Coordinates of C-alpha atoms in Angstrom, one line a residue:
Chain A
M1 CA -7.8 -42.2 31.4
K2 CA -6.7 -44.1 28.1
G3 CA -8.2 -47.6 28.9
D4 CA -9.3 -50.1 26.3
V5 CA -12.8 -49.8 27.2
E6 CA -13.3 -46.4 26.9
F7 CA -11.3 -43.3 26.1
I8 CA -12.4 -40.1 27.1
M9 CA -10.9 -36.7 26.2
Y10 CA -11.1 -33.9 29.1
Y11 CA -9.9 -30.4 28.4
I12 CA -9.2 -27.6 31.1
G13 CA -11.1 -23.9 30.4
V14 CA -10.1 -21.0 32.7
D15 CA -12.6 -18.1 32.6
M16 CA -10.0 -15.0 33.6
G17 CA -11.9 -12.2 34.9
G18 CA -11.2 -8.9 36.2
T19 CA -13.1 -9.9 39.3
K20 CA -12.7 -13.9 39.9
I21 CA -10.6 -16.6 38.0
A22 CA -13.0 -19.5 37.4
V23 CA -11.0 -23.0 36.2
G24 CA -13.0 -26.0 34.8
I25 CA -12.7 -29.2 33.7
V26 CA -14.7 -30.2 30.5
N27 CA -15.5 -33.1 29.0
E28 CA -15.6 -33.4 24.9
K29 CA -19.3 -32.9 24.9
G30 CA -19.0 -29.4 26.9
D31 CA -20.2 -30.6 30.1
I32 CA -18.2 -29.3 33.1
I33 CA -17.0 -32.4 35.3
S34 CA -15.5 -30.1 38.1
K35 CA -14.6 -26.3 38.6
D36 CA -13.9 -24.2 40.7
S37 CA -13.0 -20.0 41.3
I38 CA -10.6 -17.5 43.1
P39 CA -10.8 -14.1 43.3
T40 CA -8.2 -12.5 40.9
Y41 CA -6.9 -9.5 43.4
R42 CA -5.5 -8.3 40.0
E43 CA -3.7 -5.4 41.7
R44 CA -1.0 -8.0 42.7
G45 CA 0.1 -8.1 38.9
Y46 CA 0.0 -10.9 36.7
E47 CA 2.8 -12.9 37.9
E48 CA 0.8 -13.7 41.2
V49 CA -2.5 -14.0 39.7
V50 CA -1.1 -16.6 37.4
K51 CA 0.6 -18.6 40.1
D52 CA -2.6 -18.8 41.7
M53 CA -4.5 -19.8 38.8
G54 CA -1.8 -22.6 38.2
L55 CA -2.1 -24.0 41.4
L56 CA -5.8 -24.1 41.5
I57 CA -5.9 -25.7 37.8
L58 CA -3.2 -28.5 39.6
R59 CA -5.6 -28.5 42.7
L60 CA -8.4 -29.6 40.1
I61 CA -6.7 -32.2 38.2
K62 CA -5.8 -34.3 41.3
A63 CA -9.1 -34.0 42.8
Q64 CA -10.4 -35.6 39.9
K65 CA -7.6 -38.4 40.0
L66 CA -6.2 -36.9 36.5
F67 CA -2.7 -36.0 35.6
V68 CA -1.3 -33.0 33.8
S69 CA -0.3 -35.6 30.8
D70 CA -3.9 -36.4 30.6
F71 CA -4.7 -32.7 29.3
E72 CA -3.0 -31.8 25.8
Y73 CA -3.5 -27.7 26.4
I74 CA -5.1 -25.4 28.7
G75 CA -7.3 -22.6 27.5
I76 CA -7.7 -19.3 28.8
G77 CA -10.5 -16.8 28.0
L78 CA -9.9 -13.1 29.0
P79 CA -11.1 -9.6 27.8
G80 CA -9.1 -7.7 26.1
S81 CA -6.4 -7.5 22.9
I82 CA -4.4 -10.9 22.4
N83 CA -1.4 -11.9 20.9
K84 CA -2.1 -15.6 20.4
K85 CA 1.0 -16.8 18.5
D86 CA 3.0 -16.0 21.7
G87 CA 0.3 -16.2 24.4
I88 CA 0.3 -12.6 25.5
L89 CA -2.1 -10.2 26.8
I90 CA -1.7 -7.1 24.9
Y91 CA -4.1 -5.1 26.8
A92 CA -7.2 -5.2 29.0
N93 CA -8.7 -2.4 30.8
N94 CA -10.5 -4.7 33.2
F95 CA -6.7 -6.0 34.5
G96 CA -4.8 -3.0 33.6
Y97 CA -1.8 -5.4 32.4
H98 CA 0.0 -4.3 29.1
N99 CA 1.8 -7.1 27.2
A100 CA 1.5 -9.5 29.8
P101 CA 3.0 -12.9 28.8
I102 CA 0.1 -15.0 30.5
A103 CA 1.1 -18.5 28.7
D104 CA 4.7 -18.2 29.5
E105 CA 4.3 -17.3 33.1
L106 CA 1.8 -20.3 33.6
R107 CA 4.0 -22.4 32.0
K108 CA 6.3 -22.3 34.8
Y109 CA 3.7 -24.1 36.8
I110 CA 2.4 -26.6 34.4
D111 CA 4.2 -28.1 31.5
L112 CA 1.1 -27.9 28.8
P113 CA 0.9 -25.6 26.0
V114 CA -1.3 -22.2 26.9
F115 CA -3.7 -20.8 24.3
L116 CA -5.4 -17.5 24.8
E117 CA -8.5 -16.2 23.1
N118 CA -10.8 -13.4 23.8
D119 CA -14.0 -14.1 26.4
A120 CA -16.6 -13.4 23.9
N121 CA -14.7 -15.4 21.1
C122 CA -14.9 -18.4 23.9
A123 CA -18.6 -17.6 24.9
A124 CA -19.2 -18.2 20.8
L125 CA -17.3 -21.3 20.4
A126 CA -19.1 -22.6 23.6
E127 CA -22.5 -22.0 22.2
N128 CA -21.2 -23.5 18.6
V129 CA -19.6 -26.7 20.6
A130 CA -22.2 -27.0 23.2
G131 CA -25.1 -24.6 23.0
A132 CA -27.6 -23.1 20.6
A133 CA -25.4 -23.4 17.8
I134 CA -24.6 -27.0 18.6
G135 CA -23.7 -29.2 15.4
T136 CA -23.1 -26.1 12.8
Q137 CA -20.1 -25.1 11.1
N138 CA -20.5 -21.5 11.1
S139 CA -22.1 -19.3 14.0
I140 CA -22.3 -15.8 15.5
T141 CA -23.0 -15.3 18.8
I142 CA -23.9 -11.8 20.0
T143 CA -24.1 -10.6 23.4
L144 CA -26.2 -7.5 24.5
G145 CA -24.5 -6.2 27.9
T146 CA -22.7 -3.1 28.4
G147 CA -21.6 -3.1 25.6
V148 CA -22.3 -5.3 22.5
G149 CA -19.6 -8.5 22.0
G150 CA -19.6 -10.8 19.6
G151 CA -17.8 -13.8 18.3
I152 CA -17.4 -15.6 15.0
V153 CA -16.6 -19.4 14.6
V154 CA -16.2 -20.3 10.9
G155 CA -15.4 -23.8 10.2
G156 CA -16.1 -24.7 13.7
K157 CA -13.0 -22.4 14.8
V158 CA -13.1 -19.1 16.1
Y159 CA -12.3 -16.6 13.6
S160 CA -10.0 -13.7 14.9
G161 CA -8.3 -12.7 11.6
F162 CA -4.7 -12.3 10.9
N163 CA -3.8 -10.4 13.8
D164 CA -6.2 -11.8 16.3
A165 CA -8.4 -8.3 16.5
A166 CA -11.9 -9.4 14.5
G167 CA -14.8 -10.1 16.0
E168 CA -15.4 -6.6 17.1
I169 CA -19.1 -6.6 15.6
G170 CA -20.4 -4.1 18.2
H171 CA -18.2 -1.7 16.6
T172 CA -20.1 -1.6 13.2
V173 CA -21.7 1.6 12.2
I174 CA -25.7 1.9 12.1
L175 CA -25.9 5.5 12.4
S176 CA -23.1 7.4 10.8
D177 CA -22.1 10.5 12.7
G178 CA -24.2 9.3 15.5
K179 CA -23.9 9.3 19.1
E180 CA -20.1 8.8 20.5
C181 CA -19.0 5.2 21.3
T182 CA -16.3 4.4 23.6
C183 CA -13.9 3.4 20.9
G184 CA -13.8 6.7 19.4
R185 CA -16.3 6.3 16.4
K186 CA -19.6 7.9 16.2
G187 CA -22.6 5.5 15.8
C188 CA -21.5 2.5 16.5
W189 CA -24.0 -0.7 17.0
E190 CA -22.9 -1.1 20.3
V191 CA -24.3 2.8 21.2
Y192 CA -27.5 1.8 20.3
A193 CA -28.0 -1.9 21.0
S194 CA -26.3 -2.9 24.2
A195 CA -28.2 -2.7 27.5
T196 CA -26.5 0.7 28.1
G197 CA -28.0 2.3 25.2
L198 CA -31.5 0.7 25.8
I199 CA -31.1 2.5 29.6
A200 CA -30.2 6.0 28.1
Q201 CA -33.0 5.6 25.8
T202 CA -35.3 4.7 28.3
K203 CA -34.3 7.6 30.3
R204 CA -34.4 10.1 27.6
A205 CA -37.8 9.2 26.9
A206 CA -38.9 9.2 30.6
F207 CA -37.8 12.8 30.7
K208 CA -39.4 13.7 27.6
N209 CA -42.9 11.9 28.4
P210 CA -43.4 12.7 32.1
E211 CA -46.7 11.1 31.8
S212 CA -45.0 7.6 30.9
L213 CA -45.4 5.0 33.2
I214 CA -41.6 4.4 33.3
N215 CA -41.4 7.5 35.9
T216 CA -43.9 6.1 38.3
L217 CA -42.3 2.4 37.8
V218 CA -39.0 4.1 38.9
K219 CA -40.4 6.3 41.6
G220 CA -39.5 9.5 39.5
N221 CA -36.0 8.8 40.1
L222 CA -34.8 7.9 36.4
D223 CA -31.1 6.5 37.8
N224 CA -33.3 3.9 38.8
I225 CA -34.3 2.6 35.3
D226 CA -32.4 -0.3 34.0
A227 CA -32.4 -2.5 31.2
K228 CA -36.1 -4.3 31.8
T229 CA -37.6 -1.0 32.7
A230 CA -39.0 -0.2 29.1
F231 CA -40.1 -3.6 28.8
D232 CA -41.9 -3.5 32.1
A233 CA -43.8 -0.3 31.1
E234 CA -44.7 -1.9 27.7
R235 CA -46.0 -5.0 29.5
E236 CA -48.4 -2.7 31.6
G237 CA -49.7 -0.8 28.5
D238 CA -47.2 2.1 28.5
K239 CA -47.1 3.7 24.9
T240 CA -43.5 5.7 25.4
G241 CA -42.2 2.3 27.1
S242 CA -43.6 0.8 23.9
Q243 CA -42.1 3.1 21.9
V244 CA -38.4 2.6 23.6
V245 CA -38.8 -1.1 23.0
E246 CA -39.7 -1.2 19.6
Q247 CA -36.9 1.3 18.2
Y248 CA -34.7 -0.6 20.8
I249 CA -35.4 -4.2 18.7
K250 CA -34.8 -2.0 15.5
Y251 CA -31.5 -1.3 16.7
I252 CA -30.6 -4.8 17.3
A253 CA -32.3 -6.0 14.2
E254 CA -29.7 -3.4 12.2
G255 CA -26.6 -5.2 13.3
I256 CA -28.1 -8.9 13.1
I257 CA -29.5 -8.2 9.4
D258 CA -25.9 -6.6 8.8
L259 CA -24.1 -9.9 10.0
I260 CA -26.3 -12.1 8.2
N261 CA -25.8 -10.5 5.0
I262 CA -22.1 -10.8 5.5
F263 CA -22.1 -13.8 7.2
T264 CA -25.0 -16.2 6.8
P265 CA -24.1 -18.4 9.4
E266 CA -26.1 -21.4 10.1
V267 CA -27.2 -20.1 13.6
L268 CA -27.0 -16.2 15.0
V269 CA -26.9 -16.5 18.9
V270 CA -28.5 -13.8 21.0
G271 CA -27.3 -13.8 24.9
G272 CA -26.9 -11.1 27.4
G273 CA -29.1 -9.9 29.9
V274 CA -31.3 -8.4 27.7
S275 CA -31.9 -11.5 26.2
K276 CA -33.5 -12.9 29.3
E277 CA -36.9 -11.0 27.7
G278 CA -37.1 -14.5 25.6
E279 CA -39.7 -14.8 22.8
N280 CA -40.8 -11.3 23.7
L281 CA -37.8 -9.7 22.4
L282 CA -36.7 -12.5 19.9
G283 CA -39.7 -12.8 18.2
R284 CA -40.1 -9.4 17.3
L285 CA -36.5 -9.2 16.5
K286 CA -37.0 -12.0 13.9
K287 CA -39.8 -10.3 12.1
I288 CA -37.8 -7.8 11.3
V289 CA -34.7 -9.6 10.6
Y290 CA -36.5 -11.6 8.2
D291 CA -38.3 -9.1 6.5
N292 CA -35.1 -7.1 5.6
I293 CA -32.2 -9.8 4.6
Y294 CA -31.0 -9.5 1.6
F295 CA -31.5 -13.1 0.6
K296 CA -35.0 -13.8 1.0
G297 CA -34.8 -17.8 0.0
E298 CA -34.5 -20.8 1.9
P299 CA -32.3 -21.9 3.7
K300 CA -32.2 -18.9 6.3
T301 CA -30.0 -18.3 9.2
K302 CA -31.5 -19.3 12.4
I303 CA -31.7 -16.7 15.5
L304 CA -31.9 -18.3 18.9
E305 CA -31.3 -17.5 22.2
A306 CA -28.3 -18.4 24.0
K307 CA -28.1 -21.6 26.4
M308 CA -24.6 -21.9 27.7
G309 CA -25.2 -19.1 30.7
N310 CA -22.6 -18.6 33.2
D311 CA -20.1 -21.2 32.3
A312 CA -19.9 -20.4 28.9
G313 CA -16.3 -18.9 29.3
I314 CA -15.0 -22.1 30.9
I315 CA -16.3 -24.3 28.4
G316 CA -15.3 -22.2 25.6
A317 CA -11.9 -21.7 26.7
A318 CA -11.6 -25.6 27.2
M319 CA -12.5 -26.1 23.7
I320 CA -10.1 -23.3 21.8
G321 CA -7.2 -25.9 21.2
R322 CA -9.2 -28.8 20.2
E323 CA -9.0 -29.9 16.5
G324 CA -11.3 -30.4 13.7
Chain B
M1 CA 1.0 -32.1 -20.2
K2 CA 1.9 -34.4 -17.7
G3 CA 5.3 -34.9 -18.7
D4 CA 8.5 -36.2 -16.8
V5 CA 10.2 -32.8 -17.2
E6 CA 7.3 -30.6 -16.0
F7 CA 3.8 -30.7 -14.0
I8 CA 1.9 -27.6 -14.8
M9 CA -1.9 -27.3 -13.7
Y10 CA -4.5 -25.5 -15.8
Y11 CA -7.8 -24.5 -15.0
I12 CA -11.0 -23.5 -16.7
G13 CA -12.7 -20.0 -15.7
V14 CA -15.8 -18.8 -17.4
D15 CA -17.2 -15.2 -16.7
M16 CA -20.8 -15.5 -17.4
G17 CA -22.7 -11.8 -17.8
G18 CA -26.1 -11.1 -19.2
T19 CA -24.3 -9.5 -22.5
K20 CA -21.0 -11.8 -22.6
I21 CA -19.8 -15.1 -21.7
A22 CA -15.8 -14.7 -21.4
V23 CA -14.0 -18.2 -21.1
G24 CA -10.3 -18.3 -20.2
I25 CA -7.4 -21.4 -19.6
V26 CA -5.4 -20.1 -16.5
N27 CA -2.2 -21.4 -15.2
E28 CA -1.7 -22.0 -11.4
K29 CA -0.3 -18.3 -11.1
G30 CA -3.5 -16.8 -12.3
D31 CA -2.0 -16.0 -15.6
I32 CA -4.4 -16.2 -18.2
I33 CA -3.0 -18.8 -21.2
S34 CA -5.7 -18.2 -23.9
K35 CA -9.1 -16.8 -24.0
D36 CA -12.1 -16.1 -25.9
S37 CA -15.6 -14.5 -25.6
I38 CA -19.3 -15.0 -27.4
P39 CA -22.5 -12.8 -26.8
T40 CA -24.9 -14.3 -24.3
Y41 CA -28.2 -13.7 -26.2
R42 CA -29.5 -14.5 -22.8
E43 CA -33.3 -14.3 -24.2
R44 CA -32.5 -17.8 -25.8
G45 CA -32.8 -19.3 -22.6
Y46 CA -30.1 -21.2 -20.5
E47 CA -30.1 -24.3 -22.4
E48 CA -29.0 -23.0 -25.5
V49 CA -26.6 -20.3 -23.8
V50 CA -25.0 -23.2 -22.3
K51 CA -24.6 -25.2 -25.1
D52 CA -22.7 -22.2 -27.0
M53 CA -20.6 -22.0 -23.6
G54 CA -19.6 -25.5 -23.8
L55 CA -18.6 -25.2 -27.5
L56 CA -16.4 -22.3 -26.9
I57 CA -14.7 -24.0 -24.2
L58 CA -14.2 -27.3 -26.0
R59 CA -13.1 -25.0 -28.6
L60 CA -10.6 -23.3 -26.5
I61 CA -9.3 -26.6 -25.0
K62 CA -8.5 -28.0 -28.3
A63 CA -6.6 -24.7 -29.9
Q64 CA -4.4 -25.0 -26.9
K65 CA -3.7 -28.7 -27.8
L66 CA -5.0 -29.7 -24.5
F67 CA -7.7 -32.7 -23.5
V68 CA -10.7 -32.4 -21.5
S69 CA -9.1 -34.8 -19.3
D70 CA -6.0 -32.6 -18.7
F71 CA -8.6 -30.5 -16.3
E72 CA -9.9 -31.1 -12.9
Y73 CA -13.3 -28.9 -13.0
I74 CA -14.7 -25.8 -14.6
G75 CA -15.4 -22.7 -12.6
I76 CA -18.0 -20.8 -13.3
G77 CA -18.5 -17.2 -12.2
L78 CA -22.0 -15.5 -12.6
P79 CA -24.0 -12.5 -11.1
G80 CA -27.0 -13.9 -8.7
S81 CA -28.1 -16.1 -6.2
I82 CA -26.2 -19.5 -6.4
N83 CA -27.1 -23.2 -4.9
K84 CA -23.7 -24.2 -5.1
K85 CA -24.1 -28.1 -4.2
D86 CA -26.4 -28.4 -6.8
G87 CA -24.8 -26.2 -9.3
I88 CA -28.0 -24.3 -9.9
L89 CA -28.4 -21.0 -10.6
I90 CA -31.3 -19.8 -8.4
Y91 CA -31.9 -16.4 -9.6
A92 CA -30.2 -13.6 -11.4
N93 CA -31.9 -10.5 -12.8
N94 CA -29.3 -10.2 -15.3
F95 CA -30.3 -13.0 -17.1
G96 CA -34.0 -13.8 -15.9
Y97 CA -33.4 -16.9 -15.4
H98 CA -35.1 -19.1 -12.7
N99 CA -33.6 -22.3 -10.9
A100 CA -31.4 -22.9 -14.1
P101 CA -29.2 -26.0 -13.6
I102 CA -26.2 -24.9 -15.4
A103 CA -23.9 -27.2 -14.1
D104 CA -26.0 -30.2 -15.2
E105 CA -26.6 -28.6 -18.7
L106 CA -22.9 -28.1 -19.3
R107 CA -21.9 -31.6 -18.1
K108 CA -23.9 -32.4 -21.2
Y109 CA -21.2 -31.4 -23.5
I110 CA -17.9 -31.5 -21.0
D111 CA -17.5 -34.7 -18.8
L112 CA -16.1 -32.8 -15.9
P113 CA -17.1 -31.3 -12.3
V114 CA -18.7 -27.8 -12.5
F115 CA -18.6 -25.2 -10.2
L116 CA -20.5 -22.2 -9.6
E117 CA -19.7 -18.9 -7.6
N118 CA -21.1 -15.5 -7.4
D119 CA -19.0 -13.0 -9.8
A120 CA -18.2 -10.8 -6.6
N121 CA -16.4 -13.7 -5.1
C122 CA -14.6 -14.7 -8.1
A123 CA -13.0 -11.3 -8.2
A124 CA -12.2 -11.4 -4.5
L125 CA -10.5 -14.7 -5.1
A126 CA -8.5 -13.7 -8.3
E127 CA -7.5 -10.6 -6.0
N128 CA -6.1 -13.3 -3.3
V129 CA -4.8 -15.8 -5.6
A130 CA -3.0 -13.0 -8.1
G131 CA -3.7 -9.7 -7.5
A132 CA -3.2 -7.2 -4.4
A133 CA -3.9 -9.8 -2.0
I134 CA -1.5 -12.6 -3.3
G135 CA 0.0 -14.7 -0.4
T136 CA -2.4 -13.5 2.0
Q137 CA -5.1 -16.3 3.6
N138 CA -7.8 -13.9 4.3
S139 CA -8.5 -10.9 2.3
I140 CA -11.7 -9.1 1.3
T141 CA -12.3 -7.0 -2.0
I142 CA -15.0 -4.6 -2.4
T143 CA -15.9 -3.0 -5.6
L144 CA -17.5 0.5 -6.0
G145 CA -19.5 0.3 -9.0
T146 CA -23.3 0.6 -9.9
G147 CA -23.3 -1.1 -6.4
V148 CA -20.9 -2.0 -3.8
G149 CA -19.8 -5.6 -4.5
G150 CA -17.9 -7.7 -2.3
G151 CA -16.2 -11.3 -1.8
I152 CA -14.8 -12.3 1.2
V153 CA -11.7 -14.8 1.0
V154 CA -11.0 -17.0 4.4
G155 CA -8.1 -19.4 4.6
G156 CA -7.3 -19.1 0.6
K157 CA -11.0 -19.8 -0.2
V158 CA -14.2 -17.9 -0.9
Y159 CA -16.4 -17.6 2.3
S160 CA -20.3 -18.0 1.4
G161 CA -22.0 -19.0 4.4
F162 CA -24.1 -22.2 4.8
N163 CA -26.5 -20.9 2.1
D164 CA -24.3 -19.6 -0.6
A165 CA -25.9 -16.0 0.3
A166 CA -22.8 -14.7 2.4
G167 CA -20.8 -11.5 1.3
E168 CA -23.3 -8.9 0.6
I169 CA -21.2 -6.5 2.1
G170 CA -22.8 -3.7 0.2
H171 CA -26.1 -4.3 2.1
T172 CA -25.0 -3.3 5.7
V173 CA -26.5 -0.3 7.2
I174 CA -24.4 2.8 7.8
L175 CA -27.4 5.2 8.1
S176 CA -30.5 3.6 10.0
D177 CA -33.5 4.7 8.2
G178 CA -31.6 6.3 5.5
K179 CA -32.1 6.4 2.1
E180 CA -34.0 3.4 0.3
C181 CA -32.1 0.8 -1.1
T182 CA -32.8 -1.4 -4.0
C183 CA -32.8 -4.6 -1.4
G184 CA -35.8 -2.9 0.2
R185 CA -33.7 -1.7 3.3
K186 CA -33.0 1.6 4.4
G187 CA -29.6 3.3 4.6
C188 CA -27.5 0.4 3.3
W189 CA -24.0 1.1 2.5
E190 CA -24.4 0.5 -1.4
V191 CA -26.3 3.5 -1.2
Y192 CA -23.8 5.9 -0.1
A193 CA -20.7 4.6 -1.2
S194 CA -21.6 3.4 -4.8
A195 CA -20.6 5.3 -8.1
T196 CA -24.3 5.9 -8.5
G197 CA -24.6 7.0 -4.7
L198 CA -21.6 9.3 -5.5
I199 CA -23.4 10.8 -8.6
A200 CA -26.8 11.4 -6.7
Q201 CA -24.9 13.0 -4.0
T202 CA -23.0 15.5 -6.7
K203 CA -26.6 16.1 -8.4
R204 CA -28.2 17.3 -4.9
A205 CA -24.6 19.2 -4.4
A206 CA -24.7 20.8 -7.7
F207 CA -28.3 21.9 -7.5
K208 CA -28.2 23.2 -3.9
N209 CA -25.2 25.1 -5.0
P210 CA -25.8 26.9 -8.2
E211 CA -22.5 28.7 -8.2
S212 CA -20.6 25.6 -7.9
L213 CA -18.0 24.6 -10.8
I214 CA -20.0 21.3 -10.7
N215 CA -22.7 23.2 -12.7
T216 CA -19.9 24.5 -15.4
L217 CA -18.4 21.2 -15.8
V218 CA -21.7 19.4 -16.8
K219 CA -23.0 22.4 -19.2
G220 CA -25.7 23.2 -16.7
N221 CA -26.9 19.7 -17.4
L222 CA -26.8 17.8 -14.1
D223 CA -27.7 14.5 -16.1
N224 CA -24.1 14.6 -17.3
I225 CA -22.8 14.2 -14.1
D226 CA -20.8 10.8 -13.5
A227 CA -18.6 9.5 -10.7
K228 CA -15.5 11.8 -11.8
T229 CA -17.3 14.9 -11.7
A230 CA -16.7 15.6 -8.1
F231 CA -13.5 14.7 -8.4
D232 CA -12.9 16.9 -11.4
A233 CA -14.5 20.0 -9.7
E234 CA -12.5 19.5 -6.3
R235 CA -9.3 19.1 -8.3
E236 CA -10.2 22.9 -9.7
G237 CA -10.6 24.2 -6.3
D238 CA -14.5 24.0 -6.0
K239 CA -15.6 24.0 -2.4
T240 CA -18.8 22.2 -3.3
G241 CA -16.9 19.6 -5.5
S242 CA -14.5 19.1 -2.1
Q243 CA -17.2 18.9 0.3
V244 CA -19.1 16.1 -1.9
V245 CA -15.7 14.1 -2.2
E246 CA -15.0 14.5 1.2
Q247 CA -18.3 13.1 2.4
Y248 CA -18.1 10.6 -0.1
I249 CA -15.0 9.3 1.1
K250 CA -16.1 9.3 4.6
Y251 CA -19.0 7.0 3.7
I252 CA -16.7 4.5 1.7
A253 CA -14.8 4.5 5.0
E254 CA -17.6 3.4 7.2
G255 CA -18.1 0.0 5.3
I256 CA -14.5 -0.4 5.7
I257 CA -13.8 0.3 8.9
D258 CA -16.8 -2.2 9.6
L259 CA -15.3 -4.6 7.9
I260 CA -12.2 -4.4 9.5
N261 CA -13.7 -4.5 12.6
I262 CA -15.4 -7.8 12.0
F263 CA -12.7 -9.5 10.1
T264 CA -9.0 -7.8 10.3
P265 CA -8.4 -9.3 6.9
E266 CA -4.7 -9.0 6.1
V267 CA -5.4 -7.2 2.5
L268 CA -8.6 -5.1 2.1
V269 CA -8.8 -4.6 -1.9
V270 CA -10.2 -1.3 -3.4
G271 CA -11.6 -2.1 -7.0
G272 CA -14.5 -0.6 -9.4
G273 CA -14.6 2.4 -11.3
V274 CA -14.2 4.8 -8.4
S275 CA -10.9 3.3 -7.2
K276 CA -9.4 4.7 -10.5
E277 CA -8.9 7.9 -8.4
G278 CA -5.7 6.3 -7.0
E279 CA -3.8 7.8 -4.1
N280 CA -6.2 10.8 -4.2
L281 CA -9.2 8.2 -3.0
L282 CA -7.1 5.8 -1.5
G283 CA -4.6 8.1 0.5
R284 CA -7.6 9.9 2.1
L285 CA -9.5 6.8 2.6
K286 CA -6.9 5.1 4.5
K287 CA -6.4 8.7 6.8
I288 CA -10.3 8.3 7.9
V289 CA -10.0 4.3 8.3
Y290 CA -6.8 4.1 10.7
D291 CA -8.1 6.7 12.8
N292 CA -11.0 5.3 13.4
I293 CA -11.0 1.2 13.5
Y294 CA -11.0 -0.5 16.9
F295 CA -7.7 -2.4 17.1
K296 CA -5.0 0.5 16.9
G297 CA -2.2 -2.0 17.3
E298 CA -0.1 -3.5 14.7
P299 CA -0.3 -5.2 12.3
K300 CA -3.1 -3.4 10.5
T301 CA -5.4 -4.4 7.7
K302 CA -3.9 -3.1 4.4
I303 CA -5.8 -1.3 2.0
L304 CA -5.0 -1.6 -1.7
E305 CA -6.0 -1.0 -5.0
A306 CA -7.4 -3.5 -6.9
K307 CA -5.2 -5.0 -9.8
M308 CA -6.8 -7.9 -11.6
G309 CA -9.0 -5.5 -14.2
N310 CA -11.3 -6.9 -16.3
D311 CA -10.0 -10.5 -16.4
A312 CA -10.6 -10.8 -12.4
G313 CA -14.0 -12.7 -13.2
I314 CA -12.0 -15.5 -15.5
I315 CA -9.3 -15.9 -13.1
G316 CA -11.3 -16.1 -10.0
A317 CA -13.8 -18.4 -11.6
A318 CA -10.6 -20.5 -12.8
M319 CA -9.5 -21.0 -9.2
I320 CA -12.8 -21.7 -7.0
G321 CA -12.6 -26.0 -7.2
R322 CA -8.7 -25.5 -6.4
E323 CA -7.7 -27.2 -3.3
G324 CA -5.3 -26.0 -0.5

């Protein structure tokens, strides 16, 4: 690997999920050279899971005719609370583990430093290193999915606060004393701007407006409503669908305006299933945001669609220990 | 100054306000060694104002038997939008200046680099270097005054985003489509959590509840209500006063919880006139905050009262160019 002609750095990233563990070897540009995955079978307990993870990593290294000593560290992205210093997964409801010493466990099989990072932070770092926010020092990536996730990159590094718990941008209030959030608080952004929120808003609107096309699209069964339904109804000229979408975009905008007023990142990246609506969502979102942010001068934060897709977790995890 | 025995660094900080310009010489611990001030007379235009500022700085240096060459830079804190790179005050309604090249102007009189910084950021840096957040890497200082100001310190430095416009934490929404804010948006934290907001809330409550002691305290004239009135009424057992205070503290808490969920700073400092209520405010505030933040584990962000008082502007400005 370290030749006279060319010196290429490779990194190992692990996307450790409740269902699947994906491992990739990534080059310094953030391209995946090789990847593979195994089922998690989390019920086995973390020791067995981490053992299989270690074997998969070793297999991947060998298949590339590389050596453990060619790498500087292993990065693992996972959902949950983390103690980064000690490499401990404090808690993640996707696994059910409490205080699992993931790093120490993995070091039983591979003699490299192991860094843990929250998966939303990994996705944000991937967008910063190789995606929509490439070339910027400060960027924020939000993910509109079941919840509203997010990661903050400051100075090219994940910002995670003094206790590794920062970046919970979905849990900022946009309606004080509003609807209950899973976090115990009321009125969080996530309640309104997540895909889950959109579905609930679409259901309520369809129920209140029996004449709406939404009801036809789901054949009268509101349980068939998904995060696309209101957008689809709007495209076919439905007024209720359009109202739902308008209000939903307003909710997304509220949180984005907050983030821009606080951070003015160079780029704010919007990802997650809902962002697949593309310019129909992003264009309207940008109009509300730019009309309402505090600093009306130039330059402004760019708002861009996420680029990294499913590999963001691996790539971001691979980059978390990188210098500079 | 640079002797064999002792090597002490001194810094110059300027707190440039619409009414008064205060200059101080500050040591590396953040103690003011010497200070003086002059009226701004902003109507003269920035050239004359900056000339007087320069002469005041030179006088102060001379009085301390120091030389311009003993200093590395001059730091100026001022209210408004700033282009830091070029040392330009883009706009500040306290002065009425547009695109005033403050740094270049001051360099006509003193041959030192000149750094500009927003005054709320200077106050936050002062708390970080020498006040309530001393010894921390990451801290946030909020100021509950006419508005809600704030400054974010990350890694011991002011965080101001890629366009120097970050840190507008008063302009994050807590009630989507709520009351109009001066920034043009609706429902900003500042509308509810500022002293101005508290006064408006107290007035409304007094008007709706003629039997409330608030009316007695202000001798029936609601224009006499200030940011202390509701607290005073509560202390004397008034129910309406107590309700106003409870709700007001809840509003303050909403924004603080948001900031902690986003940043988990090591310390969050609360300053401004309202914070003079001390533990009566802070104790109740902390209860709501710690019950509602996302990360319930340890360690938690500490919430502390501001320590720096009126000299925060000078001290923070003096520190803005410091390395490390």
